[in-house]
GROMACS .gro file of C-alpha atoms in nm:
model
  275
    1MET     CA    1   0.000   0.000   0.000
    2SER     CA    2   0.127   0.346  -0.083
    3GLN     CA    3   0.242   0.538   0.222
    4HIS     CA    4   0.028   0.848   0.167
    5HIS     CA    5  -0.275   0.646   0.274
    6VAL     CA    6  -0.143   0.593   0.624
    7GLY     CA    7  -0.201   0.848   0.895
    8GLN     CA    8  -0.494   1.062   0.783
    9SER     CA    9  -0.570   1.166   1.141
   10ALA     CA   10  -0.325   1.451   1.077
   11LEU     CA   11  -0.540   1.561   0.783
   12LEU     CA   12  -0.843   1.572   1.013
   13SER     CA   13  -0.659   1.791   1.265
   14GLU     CA   14  -0.532   2.021   0.987
   15THR     CA   15  -0.882   2.056   0.842
   16LEU     CA   16  -1.035   2.153   1.177
   17ALA     CA   17  -0.748   2.393   1.249
   18GLY     CA   18  -0.792   2.541   0.901
   19ALA     CA   19  -1.159   2.616   0.966
   20ARG     CA   20  -1.066   2.780   1.296
   21ALA     CA   21  -0.804   2.992   1.117
   22GLU     CA   22  -1.083   3.112   0.886
   23ASN     CA   23  -1.282   3.205   1.199
   24ARG     CA   24  -1.559   2.958   1.127
   25ALA     CA   25  -1.679   2.616   1.231
   26ALA     CA   26  -1.613   2.308   1.019
   27LEU     CA   27  -1.909   2.137   0.853
   28VAL     CA   28  -1.916   1.764   0.926
   29ALA     CA   29  -2.167   1.559   0.726
   30TYR     CA   30  -2.289   1.213   0.826
   31LEU     CA   31  -2.423   0.961   0.575
   32PRO     CA   32  -2.470   0.586   0.616
   33ALA     CA   33  -2.282   0.361   0.374
   34GLY     CA   34  -2.497   0.156   0.140
   35PHE     CA   35  -2.789   0.399   0.123
   36PRO     CA   36  -2.981   0.444  -0.102
   37SER     CA   37  -2.771   0.169  -0.262
   38ILE     CA   38  -2.409   0.056  -0.227
   39GLU     CA   39  -2.296   0.266  -0.523
   40GLY     CA   40  -2.545   0.546  -0.448
   41GLY     CA   41  -2.420   0.570  -0.090
   42ALA     CA   42  -2.063   0.622  -0.206
   43LYS     CA   43  -2.186   0.892  -0.448
   44ALA     CA   44  -2.386   1.062  -0.171
   45VAL     CA   45  -2.079   1.085   0.055
   46ARG     CA   46  -1.883   1.244  -0.230
   47ALA     CA   47  -2.174   1.481  -0.306
   48ALA     CA   48  -2.172   1.608   0.055
   49LEU     CA   49  -1.797   1.676   0.038
   50GLU     CA   50  -1.814   1.833  -0.307
   51GLY     CA   51  -2.111   2.045  -0.196
   52GLY     CA   52  -1.923   2.203   0.094
   53ALA     CA   53  -1.870   1.962   0.385
   54ASP     CA   54  -1.517   1.979   0.530
   55VAL     CA   55  -1.529   1.632   0.686
   56VAL     CA   56  -1.758   1.335   0.637
   57GLU     CA   57  -1.862   1.055   0.871
   58VAL     CA   58  -1.956   0.734   0.693
   59GLY     CA   59  -2.201   0.535   0.903
   60LEU     CA   60  -2.160   0.160   0.927
   61PRO     CA   61  -2.525   0.049   0.934
   62HIS     CA   62  -2.624  -0.161   1.233
   63SER     CA   63  -2.932  -0.370   1.300
   64ASP     CA   64  -2.975  -0.215   1.645
   65PRO     CA   65  -2.857   0.146   1.627
   66VAL     CA   66  -2.915   0.260   1.986
   67MET     CA   67  -2.812   0.621   1.925
   68ASP     CA   68  -3.012   0.675   1.608
   69GLY     CA   69  -3.362   0.798   1.545
   70PRO     CA   70  -3.614   0.676   1.286
   71VAL     CA   71  -3.464   0.854   0.983
   72ILE     CA   72  -3.121   0.693   1.014
   73GLN     CA   73  -3.274   0.360   1.124
   74THR     CA   74  -3.476   0.354   0.801
   75ALA     CA   75  -3.164   0.420   0.593
   76ASP     CA   76  -2.963   0.157   0.784
   77ASP     CA   77  -3.237  -0.096   0.725
   78ILE     CA   78  -3.235  -0.027   0.349
   79ALA     CA   79  -2.855  -0.057   0.341
   80LEU     CA   80  -2.851  -0.388   0.528
   81ARG     CA   81  -3.127  -0.532   0.309
   82GLY     CA   82  -2.920  -0.421   0.009
   83GLY     CA   83  -2.639  -0.652   0.121
   84LEU     CA   84  -2.396  -0.396   0.263
   85LYS     CA   85  -2.076  -0.546   0.409
   86ILE     CA   86  -1.780  -0.385   0.585
   87ARG     CA   87  -1.575  -0.407   0.264
   88HIS     CA   88  -1.835  -0.182   0.096
   89VAL     CA   89  -1.792   0.068   0.382
   90MET     CA   90  -1.415   0.065   0.321
   91ASP     CA   91  -1.477   0.115  -0.054
   92THR     CA   92  -1.704   0.412   0.025
   93VAL     CA   93  -1.427   0.568   0.238
   94ARG     CA   94  -1.165   0.506  -0.031
   95GLN     CA   95  -1.373   0.658  -0.310
   96ALA     CA   96  -1.458   0.968  -0.104
   97PHE     CA   97  -1.100   1.026   0.006
   98GLU     CA   98  -0.951   0.969  -0.340
   99ALA     CA   99  -1.210   1.194  -0.508
  100THR     CA  100  -1.185   1.487  -0.264
  101GLY     CA  101  -0.873   1.455  -0.046
  102LYS     CA  102  -1.088   1.549   0.253
  103PRO     CA  103  -1.097   1.363   0.587
  104VAL     CA  104  -1.334   1.067   0.600
  105LEU     CA  105  -1.425   0.897   0.927
  106VAL     CA  106  -1.630   0.587   0.998
  107MET     CA  107  -1.899   0.604   1.265
  108THR     CA  108  -1.978   0.263   1.401
  109TYR     CA  109  -2.107   0.071   1.696
  110TRP     CA  110  -1.851  -0.158   1.857
  111ASN     CA  111  -2.001  -0.499   1.782
  112PRO     CA  112  -1.923  -0.505   1.405
  113ILE     CA  113  -1.556  -0.412   1.470
  114ASP     CA  114  -1.527  -0.673   1.744
  115ARG     CA  115  -1.656  -0.941   1.509
  116TYR     CA  116  -1.443  -0.825   1.214
  117GLY     CA  117  -1.123  -0.798   1.418
  118ILE     CA  118  -0.965  -0.478   1.550
  119GLU     CA  119  -0.632  -0.517   1.367
  120ARG     CA  120  -0.799  -0.599   1.036
  121PHE     CA  121  -1.051  -0.314   1.068
  122THR     CA  122  -0.793  -0.046   1.156
  123ARG     CA  123  -0.548  -0.164   0.889
  124GLU     CA  124  -0.812  -0.167   0.614
  125LEU     CA  125  -0.953   0.170   0.719
  126ALA     CA  126  -0.605   0.325   0.710
  127GLU     CA  127  -0.534   0.165   0.372
  128ALA     CA  128  -0.860   0.312   0.239
  129GLY     CA  129  -0.744   0.660   0.342
  130GLY     CA  130  -0.972   0.685   0.645
  131ALA     CA  131  -0.894   0.946   0.911
  132GLY     CA  132  -1.042   0.763   1.206
  133CYS     CA  133  -1.349   0.630   1.382
  134ILE     CA  134  -1.631   0.764   1.594
  135LEU     CA  135  -1.728   0.498   1.846
  136PRO     CA  136  -2.045   0.600   2.029
  137ASP     CA  137  -2.087   0.288   2.241
  138LEU     CA  138  -1.727   0.184   2.321
  139PRO     CA  139  -1.662   0.264   2.689
  140VAL     CA  140  -1.338   0.459   2.726
  141GLN     CA  141  -1.217   0.225   3.000
  142GLU     CA  142  -1.245  -0.069   2.756
  143SER     CA  143  -1.084   0.111   2.461
  144ALA     CA  144  -0.708   0.056   2.516
  145GLU     CA  145  -0.669  -0.224   2.263
  146TRP     CA  146  -0.863  -0.034   1.996
  147ARG     CA  147  -0.662   0.285   2.059
  148ALA     CA  148  -0.329   0.103   2.032
  149HIS     CA  149  -0.422  -0.034   1.689
  150ALA     CA  150  -0.575   0.298   1.577
  151GLU     CA  151  -0.262   0.492   1.676
  152LYS     CA  152  -0.039   0.241   1.499
  153HIS     CA  153  -0.233   0.310   1.178
  154GLY     CA  154  -0.259   0.686   1.222
  155LEU     CA  155  -0.632   0.686   1.293
  156ALA     CA  156  -0.816   0.925   1.524
  157THR     CA  157  -1.049   0.787   1.791
  158VAL     CA  158  -1.347   1.014   1.847
  159PHE     CA  159  -1.559   0.957   2.157
  160VAL     CA  160  -1.906   1.093   2.222
  161VAL     CA  161  -1.986   1.309   2.527
  162ALA     CA  162  -2.339   1.396   2.637
  163PRO     CA  163  -2.504   1.652   2.865
  164SER     CA  164  -2.536   1.379   3.130
  165SER     CA  165  -2.156   1.327   3.145
  166THR     CA  166  -2.009   1.454   3.472
  167ASP     CA  167  -1.705   1.684   3.457
  168LYS     CA  168  -1.486   1.401   3.587
  169ARG     CA  169  -1.620   1.170   3.317
  170LEU     CA  170  -1.571   1.437   3.048
  171GLY     CA  171  -1.205   1.457   3.150
  172GLU     CA  172  -1.161   1.081   3.121
  173ILE     CA  173  -1.327   1.068   2.781
  174THR     CA  174  -1.140   1.363   2.630
  175ALA     CA  175  -0.804   1.241   2.764
  176ALA     CA  176  -0.850   0.914   2.574
  177GLY     CA  177  -0.981   1.061   2.250
  178SER     CA  178  -0.811   1.217   1.948
  179GLY     CA  179  -0.914   1.412   1.639
  180PHE     CA  180  -1.209   1.587   1.799
  181VAL     CA  181  -1.475   1.535   2.063
  182TYR     CA  182  -1.829   1.458   1.944
  183ALA     CA  183  -2.066   1.650   2.171
  184ALA     CA  184  -2.417   1.506   2.154
  185SER     CA  185  -2.624   1.819   2.202
  186LEU     CA  186  -2.925   1.649   2.357
  187MET     CA  187  -3.008   1.342   2.551
  188GLY     CA  188  -3.179   1.095   2.324
  189VAL     CA  189  -3.146   0.980   1.967
  190THR     CA  190  -3.034   1.146   1.645
  191GLY     CA  191  -3.293   1.334   1.444
  192THR     CA  192  -3.386   1.690   1.362
  193ARG     CA  193  -3.490   1.930   1.638
  194ASP     CA  194  -3.638   2.280   1.647
  195SER     CA  195  -3.354   2.419   1.855
  196VAL     CA  196  -3.016   2.290   1.961
  197GLY     CA  197  -2.906   2.584   2.172
  198GLU     CA  198  -2.834   2.614   2.538
  199GLN     CA  199  -2.776   2.256   2.646
  200ALA     CA  200  -2.522   2.211   2.367
  201LYS     CA  201  -2.347   2.539   2.449
  202ASP     CA  202  -2.311   2.438   2.813
  203LEU     CA  203  -2.173   2.096   2.714
  204VAL     CA  204  -1.917   2.253   2.479
  205THR     CA  205  -1.801   2.492   2.754
  206ARG     CA  206  -1.764   2.204   3.001
  207THR     CA  207  -1.586   1.984   2.746
  208ARG     CA  208  -1.343   2.261   2.646
  209ALA     CA  209  -1.243   2.298   3.012
  210THR     CA  210  -1.095   1.946   2.991
  211THR     CA  211  -0.922   1.942   2.651
  212ASP     CA  212  -0.756   2.130   2.364
  213LEU     CA  213  -0.924   1.900   2.112
  214PRO     CA  214  -1.181   2.064   1.882
  215VAL     CA  215  -1.541   2.008   1.996
  216CYS     CA  216  -1.799   1.931   1.728
  217VAL     CA  217  -2.170   1.931   1.803
  218GLY     CA  218  -2.417   1.685   1.656
  219ILE     CA  219  -2.774   1.563   1.708
  220GLY     CA  220  -3.052   1.796   1.607
  221VAL     CA  221  -2.875   2.028   1.363
  222SER     CA  222  -3.068   2.034   1.037
  223THR     CA  223  -3.093   2.386   0.891
  224PRO     CA  224  -2.847   2.662   0.795
  225ALA     CA  225  -2.989   2.870   1.083
  226HIS     CA  226  -2.913   2.586   1.331
  227ALA     CA  227  -2.568   2.551   1.180
  228ALA     CA  228  -2.499   2.922   1.231
  229GLU     CA  229  -2.629   2.904   1.589
  230VAL     CA  230  -2.404   2.609   1.678
  231ALA     CA  231  -2.107   2.748   1.483
  232ALA     CA  232  -2.108   3.047   1.719
  233PHE     CA  233  -1.979   2.824   2.002
  234ALA     CA  234  -1.852   2.496   1.852
  235ASP     CA  235  -1.549   2.404   1.638
  236GLY     CA  236  -1.760   2.188   1.412
  237VAL     CA  237  -2.123   2.132   1.325
  238ILE     CA  238  -2.232   1.772   1.257
  239VAL     CA  239  -2.537   1.713   1.038
  240GLY     CA  240  -2.674   1.366   0.964
  241SER     CA  241  -3.048   1.308   0.963
  242ALA     CA  242  -3.114   1.615   0.745
  243PHE     CA  243  -2.892   1.469   0.469
  244VAL     CA  244  -3.049   1.126   0.501
  245LYS     CA  245  -3.397   1.278   0.487
  246ARG     CA  246  -3.313   1.452   0.158
  247LEU     CA  247  -3.220   1.114   0.013
  248LEU     CA  248  -3.528   0.942   0.157
  249ASP     CA  249  -3.757   1.212   0.018
  250ALA     CA  250  -3.602   1.219  -0.330
  251PRO     CA  251  -3.798   1.059  -0.616
  252ASP     CA  252  -3.481   0.902  -0.757
  253GLU     CA  253  -3.108   0.867  -0.685
  254GLU     CA  254  -2.990   1.151  -0.910
  255SER     CA  255  -3.221   1.409  -0.753
  256GLY     CA  256  -3.123   1.274  -0.410
  257LEU     CA  257  -2.756   1.340  -0.485
  258ALA     CA  258  -2.839   1.691  -0.608
  259ALA     CA  259  -3.035   1.754  -0.286
  260VAL     CA  260  -2.740   1.639  -0.072
  261ARG     CA  261  -2.502   1.865  -0.262
  262GLU     CA  262  -2.742   2.157  -0.227
  263LEU     CA  263  -2.792   2.106   0.148
  264ALA     CA  264  -2.414   2.084   0.201
  265GLY     CA  265  -2.377   2.419   0.023
  266GLU     CA  266  -2.647   2.584   0.236
  267LEU     CA  267  -2.502   2.447   0.560
  268ALA     CA  268  -2.149   2.552   0.453
  269LYS     CA  269  -2.280   2.908   0.430
  270GLY     CA  270  -2.444   2.863   0.772
  271VAL     CA  271  -2.123   2.761   0.951
  272ARG     CA  272  -1.957   3.069   0.804
  273ARG     CA  273  -2.228   3.299   0.945
  274ARG     CA  274  -2.169   3.200   1.308
  275GLY     CA  275  -2.493   3.298   1.476
   0.00000   0.00000   0.00000
């Protein structure tokens, strides 16, 4: 494997620092692999990046996605029925990275990695040009083996913090993580909300007190106005369900891709407005 594929966590850090240098938040898009189809999912990830996202999270669909609301569950279900395998997720990452040169992360529950093998998963993700993983359900105190393999392959490990996390717990989580911290703005599952606001702002403030890592806010952000509101206090704005909904609502794949590209452009303007 060519060396330039190894160690894209540095690219992630540079991208987030670059957004900060432009006095704006980074736009992080989330899309599940394999939706609306295996090939269409890879195209959708590229469309989000080409449309204006700085970073993309590729979801590894799971049959029991505890953190996700109905929109993403529907997409995951379609992907799994379509025969999606981990190798297709790796292909999606590779295509997105090679087409755009932007950082691509995988967001996954722990069980599929555990079954696949940690060494194999981290090696293949690094070879595909991946920048790291977001692991919402891996307890930090059980993450040492994963982190050792991830570091060896130059991958970031992003953990999720929530408003319920105590300050002591926040410190433990941020000390173990790398790349950025994913701040879940609300208790509960992913989906669009009317306002993200105060609870998220408080969580970002508390998280920043424990770490120099960038803090990106997700769960509930769906419009350019939300993005501007969150960009006023966060280093990055994570949008998932709103992209998935555009694909679900589209009459066909091509118009779905156009809708993803368009939403990315609108949100990219939002993160540059900063509330």
